[in-house]
Tab-separated table of C-alpha atoms in Angstrom:
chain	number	residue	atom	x	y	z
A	519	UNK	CA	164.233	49.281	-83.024
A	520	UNK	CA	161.206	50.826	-84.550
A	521	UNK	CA	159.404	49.558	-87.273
A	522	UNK	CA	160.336	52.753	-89.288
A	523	UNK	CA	164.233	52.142	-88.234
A	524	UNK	CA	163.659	48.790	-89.605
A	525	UNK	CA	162.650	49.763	-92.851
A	526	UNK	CA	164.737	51.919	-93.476
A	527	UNK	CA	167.506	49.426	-92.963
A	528	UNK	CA	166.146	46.921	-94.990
A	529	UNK	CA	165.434	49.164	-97.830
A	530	UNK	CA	169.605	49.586	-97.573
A	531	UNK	CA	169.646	46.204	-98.112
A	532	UNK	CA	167.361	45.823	-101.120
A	533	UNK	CA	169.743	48.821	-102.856
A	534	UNK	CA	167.159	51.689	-103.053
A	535	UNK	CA	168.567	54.669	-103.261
A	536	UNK	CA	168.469	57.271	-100.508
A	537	UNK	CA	166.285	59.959	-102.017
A	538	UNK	CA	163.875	57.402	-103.138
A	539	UNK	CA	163.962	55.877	-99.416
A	540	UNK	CA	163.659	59.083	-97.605
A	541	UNK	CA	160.806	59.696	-99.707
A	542	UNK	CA	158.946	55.947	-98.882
A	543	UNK	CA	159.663	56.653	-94.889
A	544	UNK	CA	158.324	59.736	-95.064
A	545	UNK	CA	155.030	58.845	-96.654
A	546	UNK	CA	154.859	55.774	-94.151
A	547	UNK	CA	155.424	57.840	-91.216
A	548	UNK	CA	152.655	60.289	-92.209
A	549	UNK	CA	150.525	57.203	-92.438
A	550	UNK	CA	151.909	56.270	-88.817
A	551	UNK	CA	151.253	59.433	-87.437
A	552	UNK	CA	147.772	59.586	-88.622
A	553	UNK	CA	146.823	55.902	-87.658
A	554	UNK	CA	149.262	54.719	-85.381
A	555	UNK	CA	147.951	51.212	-84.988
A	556	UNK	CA	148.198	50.483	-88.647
A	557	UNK	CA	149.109	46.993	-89.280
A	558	UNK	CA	151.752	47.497	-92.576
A	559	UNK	CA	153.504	44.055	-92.712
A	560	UNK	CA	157.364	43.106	-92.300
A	561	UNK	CA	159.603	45.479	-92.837
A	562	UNK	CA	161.415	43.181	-95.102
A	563	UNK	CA	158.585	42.415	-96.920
A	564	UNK	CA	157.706	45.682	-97.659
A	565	UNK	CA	161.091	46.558	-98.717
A	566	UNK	CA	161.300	43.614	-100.996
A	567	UNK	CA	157.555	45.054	-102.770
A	568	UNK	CA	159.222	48.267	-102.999
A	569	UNK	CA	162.088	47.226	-104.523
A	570	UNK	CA	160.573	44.573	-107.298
A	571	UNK	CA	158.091	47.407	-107.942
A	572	UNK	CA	160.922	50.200	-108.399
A	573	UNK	CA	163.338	47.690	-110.470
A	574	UNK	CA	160.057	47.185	-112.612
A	575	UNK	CA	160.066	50.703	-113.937
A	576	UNK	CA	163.745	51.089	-114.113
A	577	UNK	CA	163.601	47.867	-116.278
A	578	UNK	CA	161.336	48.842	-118.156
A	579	UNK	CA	162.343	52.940	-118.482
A	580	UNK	CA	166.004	51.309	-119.880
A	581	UNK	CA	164.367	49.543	-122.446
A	582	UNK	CA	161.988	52.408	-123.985
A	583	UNK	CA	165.170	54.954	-123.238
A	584	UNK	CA	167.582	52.400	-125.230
A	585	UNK	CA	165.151	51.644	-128.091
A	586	UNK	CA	164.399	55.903	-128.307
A	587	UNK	CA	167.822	56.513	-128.268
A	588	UNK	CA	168.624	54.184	-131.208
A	589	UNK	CA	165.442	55.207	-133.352
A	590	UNK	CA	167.637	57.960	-134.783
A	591	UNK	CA	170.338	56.474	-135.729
A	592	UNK	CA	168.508	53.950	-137.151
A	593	UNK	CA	166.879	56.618	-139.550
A	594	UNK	CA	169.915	58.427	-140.149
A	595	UNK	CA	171.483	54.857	-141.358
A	596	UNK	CA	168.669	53.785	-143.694
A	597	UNK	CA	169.140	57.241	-145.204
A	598	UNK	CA	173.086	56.368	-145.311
A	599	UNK	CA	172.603	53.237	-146.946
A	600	UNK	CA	170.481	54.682	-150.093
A	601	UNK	CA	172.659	57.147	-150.656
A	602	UNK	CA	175.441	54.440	-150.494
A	603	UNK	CA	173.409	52.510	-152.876
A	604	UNK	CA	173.737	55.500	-155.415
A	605	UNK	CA	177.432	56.163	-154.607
A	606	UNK	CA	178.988	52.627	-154.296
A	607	UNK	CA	182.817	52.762	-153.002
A	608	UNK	CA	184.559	49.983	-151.717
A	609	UNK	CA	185.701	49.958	-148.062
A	610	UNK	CA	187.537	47.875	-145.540
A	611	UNK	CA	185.840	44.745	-144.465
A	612	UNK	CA	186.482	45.133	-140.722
A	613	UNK	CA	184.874	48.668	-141.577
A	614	UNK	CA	182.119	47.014	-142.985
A	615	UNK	CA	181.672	44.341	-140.685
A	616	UNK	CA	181.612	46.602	-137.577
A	617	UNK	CA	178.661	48.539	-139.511
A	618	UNK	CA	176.409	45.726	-140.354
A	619	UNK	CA	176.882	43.896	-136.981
A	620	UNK	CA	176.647	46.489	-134.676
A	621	UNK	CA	173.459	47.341	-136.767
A	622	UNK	CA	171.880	44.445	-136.321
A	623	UNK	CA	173.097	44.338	-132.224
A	624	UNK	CA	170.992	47.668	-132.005
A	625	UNK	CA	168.164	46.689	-134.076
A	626	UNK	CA	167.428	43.569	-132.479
A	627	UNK	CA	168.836	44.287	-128.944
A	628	UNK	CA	166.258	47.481	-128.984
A	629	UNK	CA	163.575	45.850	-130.177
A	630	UNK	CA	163.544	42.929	-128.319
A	631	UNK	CA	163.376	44.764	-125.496
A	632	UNK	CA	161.094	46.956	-126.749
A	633	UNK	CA	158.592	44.008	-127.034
A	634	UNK	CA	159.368	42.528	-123.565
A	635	UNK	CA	158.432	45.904	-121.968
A	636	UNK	CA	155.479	46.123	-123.893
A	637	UNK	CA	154.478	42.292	-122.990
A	638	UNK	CA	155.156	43.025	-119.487
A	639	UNK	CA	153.540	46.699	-119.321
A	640	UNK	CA	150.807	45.024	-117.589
A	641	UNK	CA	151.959	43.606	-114.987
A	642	UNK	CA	152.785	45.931	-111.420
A	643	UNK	CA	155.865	43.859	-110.812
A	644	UNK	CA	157.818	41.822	-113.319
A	645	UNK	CA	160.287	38.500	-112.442
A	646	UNK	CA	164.038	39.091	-111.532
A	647	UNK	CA	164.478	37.305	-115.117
A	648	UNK	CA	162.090	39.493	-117.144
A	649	UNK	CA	164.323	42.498	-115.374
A	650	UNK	CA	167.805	41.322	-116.226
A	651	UNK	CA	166.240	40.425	-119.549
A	652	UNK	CA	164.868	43.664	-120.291
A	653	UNK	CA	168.242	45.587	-119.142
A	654	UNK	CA	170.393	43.123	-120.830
A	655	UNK	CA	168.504	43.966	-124.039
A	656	UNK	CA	168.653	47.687	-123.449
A	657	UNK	CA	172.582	47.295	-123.068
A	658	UNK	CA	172.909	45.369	-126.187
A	659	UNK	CA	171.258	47.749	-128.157
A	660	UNK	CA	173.284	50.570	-126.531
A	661	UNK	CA	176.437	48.504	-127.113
A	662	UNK	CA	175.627	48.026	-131.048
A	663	UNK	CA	174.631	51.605	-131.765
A	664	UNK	CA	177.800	52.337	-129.940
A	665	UNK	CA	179.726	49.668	-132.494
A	666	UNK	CA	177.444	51.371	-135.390
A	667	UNK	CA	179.145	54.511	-134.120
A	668	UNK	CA	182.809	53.364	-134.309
A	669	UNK	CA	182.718	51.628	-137.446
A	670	UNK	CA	181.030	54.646	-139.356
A	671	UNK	CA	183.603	57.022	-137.593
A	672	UNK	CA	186.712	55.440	-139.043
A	673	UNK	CA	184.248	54.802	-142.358
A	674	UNK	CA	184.399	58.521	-142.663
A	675	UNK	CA	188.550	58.716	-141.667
A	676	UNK	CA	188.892	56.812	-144.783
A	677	UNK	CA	190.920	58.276	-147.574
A	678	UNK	CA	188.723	59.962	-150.746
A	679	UNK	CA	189.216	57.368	-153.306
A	680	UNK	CA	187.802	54.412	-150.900
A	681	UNK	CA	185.224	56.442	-149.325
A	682	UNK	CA	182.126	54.469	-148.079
A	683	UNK	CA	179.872	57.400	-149.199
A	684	UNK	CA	179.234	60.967	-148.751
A	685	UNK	CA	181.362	61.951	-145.935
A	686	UNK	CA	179.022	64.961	-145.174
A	687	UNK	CA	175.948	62.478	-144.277
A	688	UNK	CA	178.336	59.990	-142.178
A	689	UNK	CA	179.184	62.571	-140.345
A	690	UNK	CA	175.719	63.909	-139.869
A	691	UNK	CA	174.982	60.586	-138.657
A	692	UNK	CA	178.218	60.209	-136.208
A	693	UNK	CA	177.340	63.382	-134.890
C-alpha cells in the first residue's frame, strides 16, 4: 500500500470529508512528485494534524456563525421589549417563560462561545474539549433563539385583548 493509499484511508477514519481529502492528497502528491524522497511522517499522524486542525476552524466558524446569527434577534428583542414597556398587556406565563429563558439560552450560549473562540483564536489547534465546548455553546445558543422564536410566535397568536405588544413588531421579529 502506498503511503498516499494510506492516507487517504486514514483520513476516512478521522471523518474528513471527501472533497476536503481529495483536495489534501492532491497537494501531497504534487509535493511527492516534485521530491519524491520527502520524509512526511505517519500517515496516521498526519491525518490526525489534519483533522484537529480542520475541527479547529469548524469549532470555531460554529461559534462566530451561531453568535452572528443571534445578534439580530437579539436587537429586534431589545426593541420588542421597550415597546412592551410602553404597551404593557398581560400574557400567558408559559408564553412568557419560553421568552425570557430561551433569551437568556441564546444570550449566554452565544456569547460564551463567542469568548472561547476568541480565547482560543490563537492557538493552530485547539483540545477535543475546547471543540465540543465551543459547538456545544454554538448549539445552545441556536437552541434558545430557536425557543425565543416559538414563544414569541404563539405571543403573537394570542387573542387582541391579551396581546403581549404590537403584533406588527413581533412579527417583524419572528420573521
Amino acid at each position: 500500500m502506498s503511503w498516499l493509499a494510506a492516507l487517504e484511508s486514514e483520513l476516512r477514519a478521522c471523518g474528513i470529508p471527501r472533497a476536503r481529502r481529495r483536495r489534501i492528497l492532491a497537494e501531497l502528491a504534487d509535493h511527492l512528485a516534485c521530491d519524491p524522497e520527502a520524509r512526511l511522517g505517519d500517515p496516521s499522524e498526519v491525518a490526525r494534524r489534519f483533522a484537529d486542525e480542520l475541527g479547529t476552524v469548524f469549532a470555531r466558524r460554529a461559534a462566530l456563525g451561531s453568535f452572528l446569527a443571534l445578534v439580530p434577534l437579539g436587537v429586534l428583542f431589545v426593541a420588542l421589549f421597550a415597546v412592551a414597556a410602553l404597551y404593557t398587556t398581560s400574557v400567558a406565563a408559559p408564553i412568557t417563560a419560553g421568552l425570557v429563558l430561551g433569551t437568556q439560552l441564546a444570550f449566554v450560549g452565544g456569547t460564551l462561545g463567542m469568548l472561547r473562540a476568541w480565547r482560543t483564536r490563537r492557538a493552530r489547534v485547539v483540545t477535543a474539549g475546547d471543540a465540543r465546548a465551543l459547538v456545544r455553546r454554538a448549539a445552545l445558543g441556536v437552541a434558545g433563539g430557536a425557543m425565543t422564536e416559538v414563544a414569541l410566535a404563539f405571543a403573537t397568536l394570542q387573542p387582541r385583548g391579551v396581546q403581549w405588544t404590537v403584533p406588527e413588531l413581533a412579527y417583524a421579529t419572528v420573521v
